[in-house]
Coordinates of C-alpha atoms and ligand atoms in Angstrom, one line a residue:
M1 CA 16.9 27.3 -10.2
K2 CA 16.7 25.9 -6.7
N3 CA 16.7 22.0 -6.4
L4 CA 12.9 21.0 -5.9
N5 CA 11.7 18.3 -3.4
A6 CA 8.1 16.8 -3.3
K7 CA 6.0 17.1 -0.2
I8 CA 2.9 15.5 0.7
T9 CA 0.1 18.5 1.1
A10 CA -3.0 16.6 1.3
F11 CA -4.5 12.9 1.9
G12 CA -7.6 11.0 2.0
K13 CA -8.9 7.6 2.4
Y14 CA -12.0 5.2 2.1
V15 CA -12.8 1.9 3.6
P16 CA -15.8 0.1 2.6
E17 CA -18.5 -0.3 5.1
K18 CA -18.7 -4.1 5.2
V19 CA -16.4 -5.9 7.7
L20 CA -15.4 -9.5 7.7
D21 CA -13.9 -10.5 11.2
N22 CA -12.2 -13.5 12.0
F23 CA -15.1 -15.3 13.4
D24 CA -16.8 -14.9 9.8
F25 CA -13.9 -16.7 8.6
E26 CA -14.4 -19.7 11.2
E27 CA -17.7 -20.1 9.4
M28 CA -16.3 -20.0 6.0
V29 CA -12.8 -22.1 6.0
D30 CA -11.1 -24.5 8.4
T31 CA -9.6 -21.5 10.6
T32 CA -9.7 -20.1 14.0
D33 CA -9.6 -16.6 15.2
K34 CA -6.6 -17.5 17.3
W35 CA -4.5 -18.7 14.4
I36 CA -5.2 -15.6 12.4
R37 CA -4.4 -13.2 15.2
D38 CA -1.4 -15.2 16.3
R39 CA 0.0 -15.7 12.8
T40 CA -1.0 -12.5 11.2
G41 CA -2.2 -9.8 13.6
I42 CA -5.2 -9.3 11.7
V43 CA -8.5 -9.1 13.6
E44 CA -10.8 -7.8 10.8
R45 CA -10.9 -6.4 7.2
H46 CA -13.3 -4.3 5.1
I47 CA -14.8 -5.7 2.1
A48 CA -16.1 -3.6 -1.0
A49 CA -19.6 -4.0 -2.3
D50 CA -20.3 -6.1 -5.4
D51 CA -20.9 -2.9 -7.5
E52 CA -17.8 -1.1 -5.9
A53 CA -14.5 -1.2 -8.0
S54 CA -11.0 0.1 -7.2
S55 CA -11.6 3.3 -9.3
D56 CA -14.9 3.8 -6.8
M57 CA -12.8 3.4 -3.9
G58 CA -10.0 5.9 -5.2
S59 CA -12.7 8.4 -6.0
K60 CA -14.0 8.3 -2.6
A61 CA -10.6 8.6 -0.9
F62 CA -10.2 11.8 -3.0
A63 CA -13.8 13.1 -1.8
D64 CA -12.2 12.4 1.7
M65 CA -9.4 14.5 0.6
Q66 CA -11.6 17.4 -0.5
E67 CA -13.4 17.5 2.7
R68 CA -9.9 17.9 4.7
F69 CA -8.2 19.9 2.4
D70 CA -8.9 22.6 -0.1
V71 CA -8.2 20.9 -3.4
D72 CA -9.4 21.8 -6.9
P73 CA -9.4 18.8 -9.0
E74 CA -9.0 21.0 -12.3
E75 CA -5.6 21.9 -11.0
I76 CA -4.1 18.3 -10.9
D77 CA -1.5 17.9 -13.5
L78 CA -1.0 14.2 -13.1
I79 CA -2.6 11.0 -11.6
L80 CA -0.7 7.9 -10.8
V81 CA -2.7 4.8 -9.6
A82 CA -1.0 2.0 -7.7
T83 CA -3.3 -1.0 -8.1
I84 CA -3.1 -4.7 -9.2
T85 CA -6.9 -4.8 -9.1
P86 CA -7.6 -2.3 -11.7
D87 CA -11.4 -2.1 -12.8
M88 CA -10.6 -3.7 -16.2
F89 CA -7.3 -3.9 -18.4
F90 CA -8.1 -0.8 -19.9
P91 CA -8.9 1.9 -19.8
S92 CA -6.7 2.6 -17.0
T93 CA -8.0 3.0 -13.3
A94 CA -6.2 6.4 -13.8
A95 CA -8.6 7.5 -16.6
L96 CA -11.6 6.3 -14.7
I97 CA -10.7 8.4 -11.7
Q98 CA -9.9 11.4 -13.6
D99 CA -13.3 11.4 -15.0
N100 CA -15.1 10.6 -11.7
I101 CA -13.2 13.4 -9.8
G102 CA -13.3 16.0 -12.7
A103 CA -9.5 16.4 -13.1
K104 CA -10.0 17.4 -16.6
N105 CA -6.5 18.9 -17.0
A106 CA -4.5 15.8 -15.7
W107 CA -3.0 12.9 -17.6
G108 CA -2.0 9.6 -16.0
F109 CA -1.4 6.0 -15.9
D110 CA -1.6 2.9 -13.7
L111 CA 1.4 1.3 -12.2
S112 CA 1.7 -2.4 -11.1
A113 CA 4.0 -3.3 -8.2
A114 CA 1.7 -5.3 -5.7
C115 CA 2.4 -4.3 -2.3
S116 CA 5.2 -1.9 -3.3
G117 CA 2.7 -0.1 -5.5
F118 CA 2.4 2.9 -3.2
V119 CA 6.3 3.3 -2.8
F120 CA 6.9 2.9 -6.5
A121 CA 4.2 5.4 -7.2
L122 CA 5.6 7.7 -5.0
E123 CA 8.9 7.5 -6.4
N124 CA 7.6 8.1 -9.8
A125 CA 5.4 11.2 -8.7
R126 CA 8.4 12.7 -6.9
R127 CA 10.4 12.6 -9.8
F128 CA 7.8 14.3 -11.8
I129 CA 7.6 17.2 -9.3
E130 CA 11.3 17.5 -9.1
S131 CA 11.4 18.1 -12.6
G132 CA 9.8 21.3 -12.3
D133 CA 7.3 20.6 -14.9
Y134 CA 4.6 19.4 -12.5
K135 CA 3.1 21.1 -9.7
K136 CA 0.2 18.8 -8.6
V137 CA 0.2 15.0 -8.6
L138 CA -2.1 12.8 -7.1
V139 CA -0.8 9.5 -6.1
F140 CA -3.8 6.7 -5.5
G141 CA -3.2 3.2 -3.8
T142 CA -6.5 1.6 -4.3
E143 CA -7.3 -2.2 -4.2
K144 CA -10.2 -4.5 -4.2
M145 CA -8.2 -7.4 -3.2
S146 CA -11.7 -9.3 -2.5
A147 CA -12.1 -9.5 -6.2
I148 CA -9.0 -11.9 -6.7
T149 CA -9.4 -13.9 -3.5
D150 CA -10.3 -17.4 -3.4
Y151 CA -12.8 -17.5 -0.3
E152 CA -12.2 -21.4 -0.2
D153 CA -8.3 -21.0 0.3
R154 CA -7.6 -20.6 4.0
S155 CA -3.9 -19.7 3.5
T156 CA -4.7 -16.5 1.6
C157 CA -8.4 -15.3 2.1
V158 CA -7.8 -14.4 5.7
L159 CA -5.1 -12.0 4.7
F160 CA -6.6 -9.4 2.4
G161 CA -8.8 -6.3 2.4
D162 CA -10.1 -3.6 0.2
A163 CA -9.5 0.2 0.5
G164 CA -8.8 3.4 -1.4
T165 CA -6.4 5.9 -0.5
C166 CA -4.7 9.1 -2.2
V167 CA -2.0 11.7 -1.4
L168 CA -1.2 15.0 -3.3
L169 CA 2.3 15.9 -3.8
E170 CA 3.4 19.4 -4.4
P171 CA 6.9 21.1 -4.8
T172 CA 8.9 22.8 -2.2
E173 CA 12.1 24.4 -2.1
D174 CA 12.6 23.6 1.5
E175 CA 14.2 20.2 2.8
E176 CA 11.1 18.3 3.4
G177 CA 9.0 15.8 1.9
V178 CA 10.5 12.8 0.0
L179 CA 14.3 13.0 1.1
D180 CA 15.6 10.0 -0.4
S181 CA 14.2 6.6 -1.5
I182 CA 15.5 3.0 -2.8
V183 CA 13.4 1.0 -5.2
K184 CA 14.1 -2.5 -6.1
M185 CA 13.0 -5.5 -8.0
D186 CA 13.8 -9.2 -8.7
G187 CA 11.8 -11.2 -11.2
M188 CA 12.8 -14.4 -9.7
G189 CA 10.1 -13.9 -7.0
K190 CA 7.4 -14.3 -9.7
D191 CA 7.0 -18.1 -8.7
F192 CA 6.1 -17.2 -5.0
L193 CA 3.3 -14.7 -5.5
Y194 CA 1.2 -14.2 -8.3
M195 CA -2.1 -14.3 -10.3
K196 CA -1.8 -16.6 -13.1
G197 CA -4.9 -16.2 -15.2
G198 CA -6.5 -13.5 -17.2
G199 CA -3.5 -12.0 -19.0
S200 CA -1.7 -12.6 -22.3
R201 CA -0.1 -15.8 -21.1
N202 CA -3.4 -17.5 -19.9
P203 CA -6.5 -15.6 -21.2
A204 CA -9.7 -16.0 -19.2
S205 CA -11.2 -19.3 -20.5
H206 CA -13.6 -22.0 -18.8
E207 CA -10.3 -23.7 -17.9
T208 CA -8.7 -20.8 -16.2
V209 CA -11.8 -20.3 -14.2
D210 CA -12.2 -23.9 -13.4
K211 CA -8.7 -24.0 -12.4
K212 CA -9.0 -20.8 -10.1
M213 CA -6.2 -19.2 -12.1
H214 CA -8.0 -15.6 -11.2
Y215 CA -7.1 -15.8 -7.8
I216 CA -3.8 -14.8 -5.8
Y217 CA -1.5 -17.7 -5.2
Q218 CA 1.0 -17.3 -2.5
N219 CA 3.9 -19.6 -1.1
G220 CA 3.6 -17.5 2.4
R221 CA 7.0 -18.8 4.1
P222 CA 9.6 -17.8 1.5
V223 CA 7.8 -14.7 0.9
F224 CA 7.9 -13.9 4.6
K225 CA 11.7 -14.3 4.7
Y226 CA 12.5 -12.1 1.6
A227 CA 9.9 -9.3 2.7
V228 CA 11.8 -9.0 6.2
N229 CA 15.4 -9.2 4.9
N230 CA 14.8 -6.8 1.8
M231 CA 12.7 -4.3 3.9
V232 CA 15.4 -4.2 6.7
D233 CA 18.1 -3.9 4.0
A234 CA 16.3 -1.2 2.1
G235 CA 15.5 0.7 5.6
T236 CA 19.0 0.3 6.9
E237 CA 20.7 1.6 3.7
L238 CA 18.6 4.7 3.7
I239 CA 19.1 5.5 7.2
E240 CA 22.7 5.1 6.8
R241 CA 23.3 7.1 3.7
N242 CA 21.1 9.9 5.2
G243 CA 23.2 10.1 8.4
V244 CA 20.1 9.5 10.3
S245 CA 20.2 7.6 13.7
N246 CA 17.2 5.2 14.3
Q247 CA 16.3 7.3 17.4
D248 CA 15.6 10.3 14.7
L249 CA 12.9 8.4 13.3
S250 CA 9.7 9.5 14.6
L251 CA 7.7 6.6 12.8
F252 CA 8.4 3.7 10.8
I253 CA 5.3 3.0 8.5
P254 CA 5.8 -0.6 7.0
H255 CA 3.7 -2.4 4.5
Q256 CA 1.2 -4.4 6.5
A257 CA 1.2 -7.9 5.3
N258 CA 1.6 -9.6 8.6
K259 CA 2.4 -8.3 12.2
R260 CA 5.3 -11.0 12.6
I261 CA 7.0 -9.5 9.6
I262 CA 6.6 -5.8 11.0
D263 CA 7.9 -6.9 14.5
A264 CA 10.8 -8.6 13.0
C265 CA 11.6 -5.5 10.8
A266 CA 11.0 -3.2 13.9
S267 CA 13.4 -5.3 16.0
R268 CA 16.3 -5.7 13.4
L269 CA 16.2 -1.8 12.9
D270 CA 16.3 -1.3 16.6
L271 CA 13.2 0.7 17.0
D272 CA 10.8 0.9 19.9
D273 CA 7.2 0.2 19.9
D274 CA 6.0 3.9 19.9
Q275 CA 8.2 4.3 16.7
V276 CA 6.2 1.5 14.7
M277 CA 2.8 2.2 13.0
I278 CA 0.6 -0.9 13.1
N279 CA -3.0 -1.1 12.0
I280 CA -3.0 -4.5 10.1
D281 CA -5.4 -5.6 12.9
K282 CA -8.1 -3.3 11.4
Y283 CA -7.7 -3.6 7.5
G284 CA -5.6 -6.6 6.8
N285 CA -3.2 -6.4 3.9
T286 CA -4.6 -3.9 1.4
T287 CA -1.7 -4.1 -1.0
A288 CA -1.1 -0.6 -2.5
A289 CA -3.2 0.9 0.1
T290 CA -1.4 -0.2 3.3
I291 CA 1.1 2.5 3.7
P292 CA -1.1 5.4 2.8
L293 CA -3.4 4.0 5.1
G294 CA -0.7 3.9 7.8
I295 CA 0.3 7.4 7.0
I296 CA -3.3 8.7 7.3
D297 CA -4.2 6.9 10.4
A298 CA -0.8 7.9 12.1
Y299 CA -1.8 11.7 11.3
D300 CA -5.4 11.2 12.6
N301 CA -4.1 9.8 16.0
S302 CA -1.6 12.6 16.3
R303 CA 1.4 10.3 15.7
L304 CA 2.7 12.5 12.7
D305 CA 3.6 16.4 12.9
K306 CA 5.3 18.7 10.8
N307 CA 9.1 18.0 10.5
D308 CA 8.5 14.5 11.7
L309 CA 11.0 11.9 10.0
A310 CA 9.1 8.7 8.8
L311 CA 10.6 5.8 7.2
L312 CA 8.3 3.9 4.6
T313 CA 9.1 0.4 3.7
A314 CA 7.2 -2.1 1.3
F315 CA 7.8 -5.7 -0.1
G316 CA 5.5 -7.5 -2.4
G317 CA 4.8 -9.8 -5.5
G318 CA 7.4 -9.5 -8.3
F319 CA 9.3 -9.4 -6.0
T320 CA 9.4 -5.7 -5.6
W321 CA 10.6 -3.7 -2.6
G322 CA 11.6 -0.4 -1.5
A323 CA 12.1 2.3 1.2
I324 CA 11.3 5.9 1.3
L325 CA 12.6 8.6 3.9
L326 CA 9.9 11.2 4.4
K327 CA 9.9 14.4 6.4
W328 CA 6.3 15.2 7.1
S329 CA 4.9 18.5 6.2
I330 CA 1.6 18.8 7.4
E331 CA 1.0 20.4 11.0
Q332 CA -1.5 18.8 13.4
Ligands
UT7_401 O1 2.0 -8.7 0.9 C1 2.8 -8.9 0.1 C2 3.9 -9.9 0.6 N1 3.2 -11.1 1.4 C3 3.6 -11.3 2.5 O2 4.7 -10.7 3.0 C4 3.2 -12.5 3.4 C5 4.3 -13.3 4.0 N2 3.9 -14.6 4.5 C6 2.9 -14.7 5.5 O3 2.5 -13.6 6.3 C7 2.8 -16.1 6.2 O4 3.8 -16.8 5.6 C8 1.3 -16.5 6.2 C9 0.4 -15.5 7.2 C10 0.8 -16.3 4.9 C11 1.1 -17.6 6.7 O5 1.9 -18.0 7.9 P1 2.9 -19.3 8.2 O6 3.3 -19.2 9.7 O7 3.9 -19.0 7.3 O8 1.9 -20.5 8.1 P2 2.3 -21.5 6.8 O9 2.0 -21.2 5.6 O10 3.7 -22.0 7.0 O11 1.4 -22.7 7.3 C12 1.7 -23.2 8.8 C13 0.2 -24.2 8.9 C14 0.1 -25.0 7.7 O12 -0.4 -26.3 8.2 P3 0.6 -27.6 8.2 O13 1.0 -27.9 6.8 O14 1.7 -27.4 9.2 O15 -0.4 -28.6 8.8 C15 -1.2 -24.3 7.1 O16 -2.0 -25.1 6.4 O17 -0.9 -23.4 9.0 C16 -1.8 -23.8 8.1 N3 -2.6 -22.6 7.7 C17 -3.8 -22.3 8.5 N4 -4.3 -22.9 9.6 C18 -5.4 -22.2 10.0 C19 -2.6 -21.9 6.9 N5 -3.5 -20.9 6.8 C20 -4.4 -21.2 7.8 C21 -5.4 -20.6 8.4 N6 -6.0 -21.0 9.4 N7 -5.9 -19.4 7.8

């Protein structure tokens, strides 16, 4: 049997209608549009409706995929959902999406790797495809970050947004799709970026609510440093071991946590501005949805065409990080 690769053959996205811009935050906390733009590159972010959960946004992203491509939900074998904002502990968001979209022949599961969630899920999905046993795998990155954000904490509330995304992976015998990957984790990062309450260590109680333990906590400065160093190291290793020169890369699509992190990575990877995908200004940090939003916006803006080489890099809570070298498969 020939070696199989996994290629992306369809995609879809959903961003909620409601938008919070930086001036809205000036009314909510002690901040300014200038601070947010200068320190993060964010201008606005989309916020889900009260009755809209991560599975709803993922399902709407699948509806967008169906409008763009001919995808039959009954042909889906497997659903992987990268999210740290599942609708509930159980059942999984994958099960809820499966029911919503009518993928009645699929099984699936959720995967928790924070902002590296999409890269971790893509790595899993491609291994299922490469096994030859799976023909159609849906990967979702869907997050309602507003559900775990403290809108009284200026150091985190300005950063995050909500979105749902999905891509479909299918096998190919050609040298395209996911060419190589690096995925890493170092649990020493647990003290820098976490949500403390609600799990088995600190089950939900009046006390955990009073202490705001159900919100994101981040110590931004060290996270910034680890993010740049690890994304650059993973990207560099991937480029070097595949004999690719920086100039061969059509597009660098990094996790969108902070424009200064993206600029620092691009500069250390020696990339030109036109090789770098930045859309953090429109969405903020949507955690597991940032990279697929980058892929889809790049395609929609004619910045990705068949056979283009793209480098994806991510870094997030855990710590988790990784990089994927992707040869894009869909013509404009
Ligand atoms: O996505 C997963 C991984 N996450 C990341 O990669 C995020 C990494 N970290 C970052 O992006 C940045 O560290 C932040 C954007 C979170 C913060 O930017 P910073 O330049 O590192 O600021 P800082 O935390 O060092 O704070 C500098 C000052 C502080 O004031 P003092 O102590 O110098 O008086 C903060 O209180 O800025 C203050 N500050 C703000 N001021 C106005 C923090 N947030 C705000 C705000 N508006 N929203």
